[in-house]
Coordinates of C-alpha atoms and ligand atoms in Angstrom, one line a residue:
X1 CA 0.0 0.0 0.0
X2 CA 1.1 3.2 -1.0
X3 CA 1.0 6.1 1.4
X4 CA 1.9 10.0 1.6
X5 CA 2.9 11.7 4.8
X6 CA 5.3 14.5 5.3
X7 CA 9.2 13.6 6.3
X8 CA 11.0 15.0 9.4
X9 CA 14.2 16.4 7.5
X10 CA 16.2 16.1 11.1
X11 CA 15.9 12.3 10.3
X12 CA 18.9 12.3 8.4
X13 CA 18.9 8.8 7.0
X14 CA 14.9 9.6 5.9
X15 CA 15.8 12.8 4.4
X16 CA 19.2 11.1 2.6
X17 CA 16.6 8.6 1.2
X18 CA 14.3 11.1 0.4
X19 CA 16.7 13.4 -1.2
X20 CA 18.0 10.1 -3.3
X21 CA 14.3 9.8 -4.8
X22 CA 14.2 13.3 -5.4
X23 CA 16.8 13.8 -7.6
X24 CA 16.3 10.4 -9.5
X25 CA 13.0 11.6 -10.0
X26 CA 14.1 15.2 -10.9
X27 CA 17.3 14.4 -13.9
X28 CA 15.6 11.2 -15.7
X29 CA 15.5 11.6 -19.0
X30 CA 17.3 15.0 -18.8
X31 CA 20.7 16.1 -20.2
X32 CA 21.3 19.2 -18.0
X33 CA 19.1 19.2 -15.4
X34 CA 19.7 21.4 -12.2
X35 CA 18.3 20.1 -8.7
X36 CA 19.0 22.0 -6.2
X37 CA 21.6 20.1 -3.8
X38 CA 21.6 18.1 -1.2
X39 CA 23.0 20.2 1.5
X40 CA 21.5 23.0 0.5
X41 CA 17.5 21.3 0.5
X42 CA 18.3 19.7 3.7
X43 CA 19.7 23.0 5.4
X44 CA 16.2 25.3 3.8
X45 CA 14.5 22.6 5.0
X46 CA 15.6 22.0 8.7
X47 CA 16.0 26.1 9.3
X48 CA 13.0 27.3 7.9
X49 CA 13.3 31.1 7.4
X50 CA 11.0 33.5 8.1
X51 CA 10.0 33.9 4.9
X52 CA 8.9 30.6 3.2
X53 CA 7.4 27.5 4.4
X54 CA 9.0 24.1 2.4
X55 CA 7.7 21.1 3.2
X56 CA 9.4 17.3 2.5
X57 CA 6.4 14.7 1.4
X58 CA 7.2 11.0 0.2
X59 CA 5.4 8.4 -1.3
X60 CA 6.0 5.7 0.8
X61 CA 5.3 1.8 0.4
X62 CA 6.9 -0.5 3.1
X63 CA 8.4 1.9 4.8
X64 CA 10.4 2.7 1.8
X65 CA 10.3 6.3 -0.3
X66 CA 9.6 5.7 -3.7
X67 CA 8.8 9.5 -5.3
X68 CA 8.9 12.9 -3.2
X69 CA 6.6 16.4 -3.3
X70 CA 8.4 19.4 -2.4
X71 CA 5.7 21.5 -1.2
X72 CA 6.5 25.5 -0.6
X73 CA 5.0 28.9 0.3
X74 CA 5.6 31.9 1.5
X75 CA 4.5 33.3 4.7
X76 CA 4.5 37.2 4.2
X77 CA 3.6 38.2 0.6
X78 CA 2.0 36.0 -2.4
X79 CA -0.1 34.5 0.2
X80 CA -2.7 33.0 -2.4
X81 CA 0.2 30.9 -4.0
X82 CA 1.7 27.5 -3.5
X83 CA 4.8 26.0 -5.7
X84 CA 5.0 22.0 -5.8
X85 CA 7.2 20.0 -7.2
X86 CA 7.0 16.1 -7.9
X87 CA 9.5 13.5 -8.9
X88 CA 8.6 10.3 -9.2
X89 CA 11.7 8.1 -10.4
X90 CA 11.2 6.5 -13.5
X91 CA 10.8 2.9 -12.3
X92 CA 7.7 3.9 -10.3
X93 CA 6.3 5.9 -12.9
X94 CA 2.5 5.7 -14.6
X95 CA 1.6 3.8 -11.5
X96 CA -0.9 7.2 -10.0
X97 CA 1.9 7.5 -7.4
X98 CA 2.5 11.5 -9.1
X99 CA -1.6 11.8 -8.7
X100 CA -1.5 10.9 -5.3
X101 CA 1.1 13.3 -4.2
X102 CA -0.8 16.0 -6.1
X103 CA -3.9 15.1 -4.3
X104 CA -1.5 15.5 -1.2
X105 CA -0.7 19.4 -2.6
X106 CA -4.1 19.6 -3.4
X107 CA -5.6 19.2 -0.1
X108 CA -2.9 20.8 2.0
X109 CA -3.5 24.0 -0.3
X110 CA -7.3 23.6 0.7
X111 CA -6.0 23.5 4.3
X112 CA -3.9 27.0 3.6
X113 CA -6.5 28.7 1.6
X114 CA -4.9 28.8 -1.3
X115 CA -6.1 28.5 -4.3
X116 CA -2.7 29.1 -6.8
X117 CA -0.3 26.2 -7.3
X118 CA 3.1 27.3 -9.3
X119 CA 4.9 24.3 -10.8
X120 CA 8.5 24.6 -13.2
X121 CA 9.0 21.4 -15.8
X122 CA 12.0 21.0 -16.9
X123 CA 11.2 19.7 -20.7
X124 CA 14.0 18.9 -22.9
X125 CA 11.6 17.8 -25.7
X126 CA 8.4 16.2 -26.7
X127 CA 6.8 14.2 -25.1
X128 CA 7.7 14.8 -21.8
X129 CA 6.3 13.1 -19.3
X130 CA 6.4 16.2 -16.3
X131 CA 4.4 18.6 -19.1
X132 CA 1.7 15.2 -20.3
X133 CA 1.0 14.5 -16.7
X134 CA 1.1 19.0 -15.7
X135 CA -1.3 19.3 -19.1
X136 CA -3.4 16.7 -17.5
X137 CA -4.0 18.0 -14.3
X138 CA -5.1 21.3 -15.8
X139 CA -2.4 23.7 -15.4
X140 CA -1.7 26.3 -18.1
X141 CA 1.9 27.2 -19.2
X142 CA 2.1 31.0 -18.3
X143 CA 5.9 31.0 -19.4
X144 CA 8.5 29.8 -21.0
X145 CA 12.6 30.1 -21.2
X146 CA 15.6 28.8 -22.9
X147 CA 17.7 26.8 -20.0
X148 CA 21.2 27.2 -21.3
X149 CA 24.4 25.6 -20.3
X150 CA 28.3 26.2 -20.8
X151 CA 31.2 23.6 -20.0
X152 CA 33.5 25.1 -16.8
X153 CA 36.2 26.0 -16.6
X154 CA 35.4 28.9 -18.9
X155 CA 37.9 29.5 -22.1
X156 CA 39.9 31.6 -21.8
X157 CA 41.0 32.8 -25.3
X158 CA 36.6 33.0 -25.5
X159 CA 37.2 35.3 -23.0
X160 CA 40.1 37.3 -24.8
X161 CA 38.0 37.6 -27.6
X162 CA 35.0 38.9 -26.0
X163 CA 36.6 41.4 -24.1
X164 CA 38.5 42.7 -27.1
X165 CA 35.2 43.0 -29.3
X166 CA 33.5 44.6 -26.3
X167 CA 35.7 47.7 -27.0
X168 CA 36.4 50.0 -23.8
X169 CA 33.5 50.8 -21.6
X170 CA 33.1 54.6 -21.4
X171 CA 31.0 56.2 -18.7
X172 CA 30.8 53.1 -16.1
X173 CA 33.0 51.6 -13.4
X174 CA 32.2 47.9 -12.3
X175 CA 32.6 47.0 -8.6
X176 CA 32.8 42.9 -7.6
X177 CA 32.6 40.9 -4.5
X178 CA 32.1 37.5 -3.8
X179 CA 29.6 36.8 -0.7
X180 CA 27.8 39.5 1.0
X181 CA 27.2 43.0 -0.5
X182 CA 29.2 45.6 1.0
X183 CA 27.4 48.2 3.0
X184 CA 28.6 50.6 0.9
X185 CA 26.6 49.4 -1.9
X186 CA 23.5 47.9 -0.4
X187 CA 21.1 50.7 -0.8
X188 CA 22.1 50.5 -4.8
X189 CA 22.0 46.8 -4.5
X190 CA 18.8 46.2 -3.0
X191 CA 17.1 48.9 -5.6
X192 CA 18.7 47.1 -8.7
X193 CA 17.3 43.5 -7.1
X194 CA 13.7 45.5 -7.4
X195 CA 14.4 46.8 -10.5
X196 CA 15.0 43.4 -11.6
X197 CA 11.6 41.8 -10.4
X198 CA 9.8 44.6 -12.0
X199 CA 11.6 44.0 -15.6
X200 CA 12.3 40.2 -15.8
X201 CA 9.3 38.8 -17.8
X202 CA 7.4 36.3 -15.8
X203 CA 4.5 35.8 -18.8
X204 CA 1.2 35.0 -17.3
X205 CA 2.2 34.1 -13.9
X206 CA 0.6 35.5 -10.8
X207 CA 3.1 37.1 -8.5
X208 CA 3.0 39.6 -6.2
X209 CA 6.2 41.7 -6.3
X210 CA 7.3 43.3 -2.8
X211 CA 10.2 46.1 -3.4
X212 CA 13.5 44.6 -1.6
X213 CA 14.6 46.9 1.4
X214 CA 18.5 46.6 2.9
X215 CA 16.8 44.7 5.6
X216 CA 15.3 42.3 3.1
X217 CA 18.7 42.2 1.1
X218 CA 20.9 41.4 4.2
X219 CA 18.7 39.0 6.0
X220 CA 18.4 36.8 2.5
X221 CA 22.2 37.1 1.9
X222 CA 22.7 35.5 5.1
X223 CA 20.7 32.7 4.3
X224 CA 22.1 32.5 0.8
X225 CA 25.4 32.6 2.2
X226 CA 25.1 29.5 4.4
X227 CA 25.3 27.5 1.2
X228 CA 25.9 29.6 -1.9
X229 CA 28.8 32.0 -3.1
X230 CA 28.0 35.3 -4.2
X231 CA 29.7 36.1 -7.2
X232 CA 28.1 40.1 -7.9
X233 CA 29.6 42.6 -10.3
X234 CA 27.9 45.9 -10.7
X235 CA 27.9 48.9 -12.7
X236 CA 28.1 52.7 -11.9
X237 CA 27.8 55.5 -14.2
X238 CA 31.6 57.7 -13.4
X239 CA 28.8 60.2 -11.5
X240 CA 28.0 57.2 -8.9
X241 CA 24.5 56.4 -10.4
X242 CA 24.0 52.3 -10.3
X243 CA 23.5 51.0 -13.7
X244 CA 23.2 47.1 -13.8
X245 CA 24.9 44.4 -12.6
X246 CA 25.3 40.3 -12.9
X247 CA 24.9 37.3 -10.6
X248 CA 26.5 33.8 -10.3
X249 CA 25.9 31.6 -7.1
X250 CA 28.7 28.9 -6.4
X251 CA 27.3 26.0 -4.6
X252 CA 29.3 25.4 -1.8
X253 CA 28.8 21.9 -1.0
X254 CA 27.2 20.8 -4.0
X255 CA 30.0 21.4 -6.7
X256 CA 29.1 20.0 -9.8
X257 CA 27.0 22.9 -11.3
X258 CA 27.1 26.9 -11.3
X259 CA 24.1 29.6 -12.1
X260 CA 24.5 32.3 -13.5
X261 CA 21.9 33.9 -11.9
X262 CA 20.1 37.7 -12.6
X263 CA 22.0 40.1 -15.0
X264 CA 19.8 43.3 -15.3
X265 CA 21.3 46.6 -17.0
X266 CA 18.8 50.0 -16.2
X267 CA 16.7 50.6 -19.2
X268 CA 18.3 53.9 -19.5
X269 CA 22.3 52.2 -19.8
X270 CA 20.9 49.7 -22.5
X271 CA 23.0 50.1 -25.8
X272 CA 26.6 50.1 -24.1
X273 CA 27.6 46.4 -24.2
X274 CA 27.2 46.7 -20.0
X275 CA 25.4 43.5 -19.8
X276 CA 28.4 42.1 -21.7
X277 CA 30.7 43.7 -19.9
X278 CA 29.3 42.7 -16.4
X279 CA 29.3 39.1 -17.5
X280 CA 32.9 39.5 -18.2
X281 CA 34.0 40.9 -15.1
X282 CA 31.9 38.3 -13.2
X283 CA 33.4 35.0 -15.2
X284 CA 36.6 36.8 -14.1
X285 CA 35.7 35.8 -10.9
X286 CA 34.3 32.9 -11.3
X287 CA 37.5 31.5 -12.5
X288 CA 39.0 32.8 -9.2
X289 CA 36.6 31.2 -6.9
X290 CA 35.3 28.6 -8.9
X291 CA 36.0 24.7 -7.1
X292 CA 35.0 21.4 -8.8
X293 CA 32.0 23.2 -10.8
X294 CA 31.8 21.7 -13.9
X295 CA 28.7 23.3 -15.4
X296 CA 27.2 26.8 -15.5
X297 CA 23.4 27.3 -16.4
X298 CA 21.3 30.3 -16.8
X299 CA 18.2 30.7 -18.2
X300 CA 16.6 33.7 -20.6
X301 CA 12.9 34.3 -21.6
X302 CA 12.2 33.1 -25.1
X303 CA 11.1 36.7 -25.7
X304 CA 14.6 38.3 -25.0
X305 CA 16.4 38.7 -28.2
X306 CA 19.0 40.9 -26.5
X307 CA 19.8 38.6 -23.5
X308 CA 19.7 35.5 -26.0
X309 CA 22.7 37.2 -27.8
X310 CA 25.2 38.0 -25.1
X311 CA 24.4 34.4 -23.6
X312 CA 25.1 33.2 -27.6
X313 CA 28.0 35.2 -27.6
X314 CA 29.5 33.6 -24.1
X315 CA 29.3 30.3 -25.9
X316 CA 25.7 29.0 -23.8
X317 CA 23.9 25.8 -25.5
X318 CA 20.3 25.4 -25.3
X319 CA 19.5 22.3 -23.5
X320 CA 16.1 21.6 -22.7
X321 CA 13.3 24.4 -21.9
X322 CA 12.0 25.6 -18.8
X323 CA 7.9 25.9 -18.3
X324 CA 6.2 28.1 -15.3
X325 CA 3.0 26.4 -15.0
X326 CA -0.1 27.8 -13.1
X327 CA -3.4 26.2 -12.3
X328 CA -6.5 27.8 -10.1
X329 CA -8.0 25.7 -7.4
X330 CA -11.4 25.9 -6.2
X331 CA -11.9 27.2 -2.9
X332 CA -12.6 23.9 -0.9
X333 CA -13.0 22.6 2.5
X334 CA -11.1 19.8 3.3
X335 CA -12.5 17.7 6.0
X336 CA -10.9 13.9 7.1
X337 CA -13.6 11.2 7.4
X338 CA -13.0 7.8 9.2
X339 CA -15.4 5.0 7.6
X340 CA -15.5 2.7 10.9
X341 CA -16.4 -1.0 11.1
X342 CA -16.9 -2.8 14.1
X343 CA -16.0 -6.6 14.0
X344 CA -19.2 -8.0 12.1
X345 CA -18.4 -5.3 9.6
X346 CA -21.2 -3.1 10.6
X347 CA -20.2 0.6 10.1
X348 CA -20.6 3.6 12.0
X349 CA -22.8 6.7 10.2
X350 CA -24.2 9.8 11.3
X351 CA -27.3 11.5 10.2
X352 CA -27.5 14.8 8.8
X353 CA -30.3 16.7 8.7
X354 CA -30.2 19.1 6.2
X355 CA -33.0 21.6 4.4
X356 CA -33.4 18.8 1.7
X357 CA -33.6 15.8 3.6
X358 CA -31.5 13.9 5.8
X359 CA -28.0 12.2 4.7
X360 CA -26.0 9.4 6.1
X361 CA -22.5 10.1 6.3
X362 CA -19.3 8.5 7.8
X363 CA -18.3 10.8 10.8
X364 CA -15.3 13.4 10.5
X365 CA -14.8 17.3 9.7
X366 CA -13.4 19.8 8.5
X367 CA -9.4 19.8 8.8
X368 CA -7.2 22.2 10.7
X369 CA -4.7 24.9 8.8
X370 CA -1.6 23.2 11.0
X371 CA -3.2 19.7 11.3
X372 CA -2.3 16.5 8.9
X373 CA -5.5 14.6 7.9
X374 CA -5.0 11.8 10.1
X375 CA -4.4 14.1 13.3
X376 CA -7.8 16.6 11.8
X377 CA -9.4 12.9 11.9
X378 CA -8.6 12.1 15.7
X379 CA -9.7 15.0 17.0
X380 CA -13.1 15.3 14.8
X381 CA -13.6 11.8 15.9
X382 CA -13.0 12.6 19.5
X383 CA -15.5 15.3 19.3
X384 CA -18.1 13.3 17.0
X385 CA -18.2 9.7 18.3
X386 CA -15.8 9.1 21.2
X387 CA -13.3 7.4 19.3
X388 CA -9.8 7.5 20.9
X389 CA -6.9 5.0 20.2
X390 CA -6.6 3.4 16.8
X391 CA -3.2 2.8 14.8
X392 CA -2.7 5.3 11.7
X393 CA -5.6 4.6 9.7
X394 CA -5.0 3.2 5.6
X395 CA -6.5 6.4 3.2
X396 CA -9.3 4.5 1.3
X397 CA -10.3 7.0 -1.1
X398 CA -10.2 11.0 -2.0
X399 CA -13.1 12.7 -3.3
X400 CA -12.8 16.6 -4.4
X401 CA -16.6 18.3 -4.9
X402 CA -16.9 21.6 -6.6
X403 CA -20.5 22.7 -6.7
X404 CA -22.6 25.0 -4.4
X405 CA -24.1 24.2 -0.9
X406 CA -21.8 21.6 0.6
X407 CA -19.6 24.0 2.6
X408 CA -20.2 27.5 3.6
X409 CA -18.1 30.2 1.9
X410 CA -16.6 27.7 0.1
X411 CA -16.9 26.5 -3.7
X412 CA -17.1 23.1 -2.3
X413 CA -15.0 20.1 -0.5
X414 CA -12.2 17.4 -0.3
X415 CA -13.2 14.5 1.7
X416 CA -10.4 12.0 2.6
X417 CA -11.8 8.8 3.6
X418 CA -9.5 6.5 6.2
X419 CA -10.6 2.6 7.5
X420 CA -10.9 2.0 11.0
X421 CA -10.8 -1.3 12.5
X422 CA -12.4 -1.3 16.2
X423 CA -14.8 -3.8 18.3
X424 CA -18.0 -2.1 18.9
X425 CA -18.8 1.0 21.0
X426 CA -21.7 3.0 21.7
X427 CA -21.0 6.7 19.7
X428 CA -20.2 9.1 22.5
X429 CA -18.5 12.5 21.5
X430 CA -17.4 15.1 23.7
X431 CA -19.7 17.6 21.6
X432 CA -23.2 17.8 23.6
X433 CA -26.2 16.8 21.5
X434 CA -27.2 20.4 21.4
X435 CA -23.7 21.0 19.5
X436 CA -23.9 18.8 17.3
X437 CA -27.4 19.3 16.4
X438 CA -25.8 22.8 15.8
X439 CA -23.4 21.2 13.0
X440 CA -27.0 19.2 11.5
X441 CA -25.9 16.0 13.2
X442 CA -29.3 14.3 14.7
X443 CA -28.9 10.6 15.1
X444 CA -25.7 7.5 14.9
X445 CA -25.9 4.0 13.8
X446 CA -24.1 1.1 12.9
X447 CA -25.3 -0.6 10.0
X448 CA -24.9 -3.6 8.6
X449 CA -24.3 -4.1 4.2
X450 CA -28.3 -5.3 4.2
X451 CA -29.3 -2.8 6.2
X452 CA -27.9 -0.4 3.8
X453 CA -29.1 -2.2 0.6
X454 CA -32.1 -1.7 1.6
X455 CA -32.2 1.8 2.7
X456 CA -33.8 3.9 0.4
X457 CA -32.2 7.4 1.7
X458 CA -29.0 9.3 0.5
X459 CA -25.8 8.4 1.8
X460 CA -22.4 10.4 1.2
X461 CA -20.2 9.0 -0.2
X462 CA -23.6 8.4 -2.8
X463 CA -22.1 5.0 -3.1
X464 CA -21.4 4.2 -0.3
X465 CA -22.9 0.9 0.0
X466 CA -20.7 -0.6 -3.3
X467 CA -18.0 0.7 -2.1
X468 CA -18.3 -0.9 1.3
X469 CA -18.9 -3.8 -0.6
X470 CA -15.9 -3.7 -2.4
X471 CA -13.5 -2.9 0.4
X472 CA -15.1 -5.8 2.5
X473 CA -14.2 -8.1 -0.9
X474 CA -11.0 -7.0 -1.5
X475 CA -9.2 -5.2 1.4
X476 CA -8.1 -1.1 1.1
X477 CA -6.9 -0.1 -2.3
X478 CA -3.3 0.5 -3.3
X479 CA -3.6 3.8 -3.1
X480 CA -6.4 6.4 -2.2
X481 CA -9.4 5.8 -5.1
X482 CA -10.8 9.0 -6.9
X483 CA -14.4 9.3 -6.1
X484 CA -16.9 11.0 -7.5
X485 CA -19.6 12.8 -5.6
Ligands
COA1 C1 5.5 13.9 -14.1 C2 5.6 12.8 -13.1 C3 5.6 13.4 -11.7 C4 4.4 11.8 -13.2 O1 4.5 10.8 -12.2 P1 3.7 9.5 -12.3 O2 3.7 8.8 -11.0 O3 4.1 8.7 -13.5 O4 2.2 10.1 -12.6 P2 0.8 9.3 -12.7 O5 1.0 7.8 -12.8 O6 0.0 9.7 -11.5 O7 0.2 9.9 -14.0 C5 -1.0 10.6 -14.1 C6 -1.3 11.0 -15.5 O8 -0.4 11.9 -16.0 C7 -0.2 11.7 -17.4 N1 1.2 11.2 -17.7 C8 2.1 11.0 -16.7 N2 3.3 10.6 -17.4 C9 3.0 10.6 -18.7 C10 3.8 10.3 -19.9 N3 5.1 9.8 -19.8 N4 3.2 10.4 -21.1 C11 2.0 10.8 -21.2 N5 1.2 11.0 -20.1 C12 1.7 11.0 -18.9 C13 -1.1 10.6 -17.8 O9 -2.4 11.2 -18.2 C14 -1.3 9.8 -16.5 O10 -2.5 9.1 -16.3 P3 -2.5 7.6 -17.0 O11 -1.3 6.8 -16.5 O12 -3.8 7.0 -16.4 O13 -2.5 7.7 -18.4 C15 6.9 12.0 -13.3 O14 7.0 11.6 -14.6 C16 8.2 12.8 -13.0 O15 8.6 12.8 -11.8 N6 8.7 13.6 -13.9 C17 9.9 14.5 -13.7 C18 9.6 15.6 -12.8 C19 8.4 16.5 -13.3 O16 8.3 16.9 -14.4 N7 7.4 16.8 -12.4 C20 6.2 17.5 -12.7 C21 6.4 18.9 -12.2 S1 5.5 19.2 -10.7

């Protein structure tokens, strides 16, 4: 049986074999691909900034992880977006294992209240399975760009000869450091990393752009820092105005690959060579600092004939492209549901009363923002039935409803079913009956399969009785099974 649950990345032997699955997932089938590293995940992941939330999910049979979600957000700005990324190694691909971790993203997003999920494919040709299996979940491509790659270390007679076609550069100075910025230069710095958000094109995607401050500049260098190199070279005019200026981060633990990260020039210093100049002065140091990296990537908007000219110029191949994907959610309430039998097989429902009848349903509720499923679960059942000690429950099936009237403010719901196995109790809830009359709930039962054959009222799931059926035949599926209403 397949299952998803979040990793604790201070397990280091989980998180190694989590990380392992990751990036098998991530470079099949790619020449060039760039994951971020090892070190670097791990350290994001175990000191979580105050910025961004990243969370570690895995796909898990046997205790083993076969294919990983890396979930994210942030936490002060962009709050109605999520970025996922799945990679399910190719061995335990087109088995619904990527669907499953979606549905994971899916409902977790539900649980956040937000309703944007960002996704990057990294697609070196058609088909590619990331943009069949992104196309088929209903996201849009909002953006593409040309992921380009050079061999380190850089040549140097390349090098020669760009600098001597570049001709002198009249009117600017360039300054360079590796690492942090020099206080001297942050004010300029941190206006020039706004600058940059507002002009880099970013196609359909929704982003909300928040103007970088010293404060914001400092206290991300100093996370940067913990596992990058800061290779910056920027441009003055001879009057002191900043102009431009270039980026490459050296990975300091993970040394096989190099990015060459923002170059901006101001619109108003375009038509110099600067942004070829700055690229020059920055290789220069690059070949200073520069380790075991054997690889430097960038990557440049389809749409930017300029940029695509210097990076032709500096000798860059095209190697695969790289999609920004977007898809809306519904607003939806995700509640965790346990479908309980007792040991004839009879199973526990409650009975909603509701304007248009009454309804049968297996107990449960609406998830938590900081609670898994199975922990929203325990404490719904707690409140609902009395239902205290049972193992972590197998998911039986997911069903996501999108239509009016089934959740308050909401454009619908995600109900996660679980199986519990338990000898028979009387239902007894901590919730008075007044309360849960409150929340529609009138009457419990445990029924038995005939008993529900022959009921002739609604129960949710609308099937309920087949399904039943079926799980009593043939045990809990795989993994979770898509239900419809
Ligand atoms: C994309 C990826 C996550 C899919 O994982 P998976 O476990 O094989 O996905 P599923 O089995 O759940 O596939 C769901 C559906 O996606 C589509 N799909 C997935 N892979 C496909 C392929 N190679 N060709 C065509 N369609 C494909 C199919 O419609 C499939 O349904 P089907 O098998 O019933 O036809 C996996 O190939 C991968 O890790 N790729 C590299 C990383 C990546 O691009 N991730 C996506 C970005 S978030």
């Amino acid at each position: 049986m397949i299952s998803i649950r979040e990793i604790d990345p201070a397990d280091l032997a989980l998180f190694d074999e989590w990380y392992d699955a990751f990036r098998a997932g991530a470079i099949a089938g790619r020449e060039a691909a760039l994951v971020v590293g090892r070190e670097t995940l791990g350290f994001s992941l175990r000191t979580p900034g105050p910025l961004k939330r990243r969370i570690a999910v895995g796909a898990f049979e046997d205790e083993r992880v076969l294919a990983t979600l890396l979930f994210e957000y942030r936490l002060t700005d962009n709050l109605d977006t999520v970025e996922v990324e799945i990679a399910v190694p190719p061995e335990h691909r087109r088995r619904g294992i990527g669907t499953a971790l979606w549905r994971w993203a899916v409902t977790r997003s539900a649980q956040l209240g937000r309703t944007i999920v960002q996704a990057e494919l990294g697609v070196p040709g058609d088909p590619s399975p990331g943009a069949a299996f992104a196309e088929r979940l209903g996201f849009q491509v909002e953006h593409v760009e040309e992921h380009l790659v050079v061999p380190l270390p850089y040549d140097d007679l390349r090098l020669d000869e760009l600098r001597s076609a570049a001709g002198p550069l009249d009117g600017y100075r360039l300054t360079s450091w590796a690492g942090l910025c020099p206080p001297e230069h942050q004010q300029a710095y941190a206006d020039l990393h706004t600058a940059m958000d507002l002009d880099v094109p970013t196609g359909g995607m929704t982003r909300e752009l928040v103007p970088w401050t010293v404060e914001k500049l400092t206290a991300s260098e100093a996370r940067v820092d913990r596992t990058y190199l800061a290779l910056v070279t920027m441009a003055h005019t001879d009057a002191g105005e900043p102009a431009g200026y270039t980026l490459i981060y050296l990975p300091r633990a993970d040394a096989e690959h190099a990015q060459q990260d923002d170059t901006l020039v101001l619109r108003e210093h375009r038509g110099h060579n600067l942004g070829t100049h700055l690229k020059l002065a920055n290789l220069q140091q690059l070949a200073k600092h520069r380790t075991a990296q054997r690889f430097l990537h960038t990557w440049t908007a389809l749409s930017n004939a300029p940029m695509r000219k210097v990076n032709a110029r500096f000798g860059f191949r095209a190697v695969e492209e790289h999609r920004e994907v977007e898809l809306r959610l519904p607003r939806l309430r995700p509640a965790a549901r346990g479908v309980i039998l007792d040991e004839d097989d009879r199973v526990l429902l409650v009975r909603f009363e509701f304007p248009d009848g009454p309804l049968w349903a297996t107990p449960g509720g609406g998830v938590e923002a900081g609670e898994t499923l199975v922990e929203g679960l325990r404490r719904e059942l707690i409140e609902e039935v009395g239902l205290t000690d049972f193992p972590d429950p197998p998911h039986l099936w997911h069903q996501e409803i999108v239509a009016d009237g089934h959740a308050t403010g909401f454009d619908g719901v995600i109900n996660d079913y679980f199986l519990i196995r338990t000898n028979h109790f009387t239902p007894a809830g901590t919730l008075t009956a007044a309360e849960l009359r409150a929340e529609n709930v009138h009457a419990m039962q445990w029924w038995t399969l005939p008993d529900l054959d022959a009921h002739a009222e609604r129960f949710a799931p609308r099937e309920l009785p087949t399904l039943l059926r079926k799980l009593l035949d043939s045990g809990p599926p795989t993994m979770p099974t898509q239900l419809g209403l």
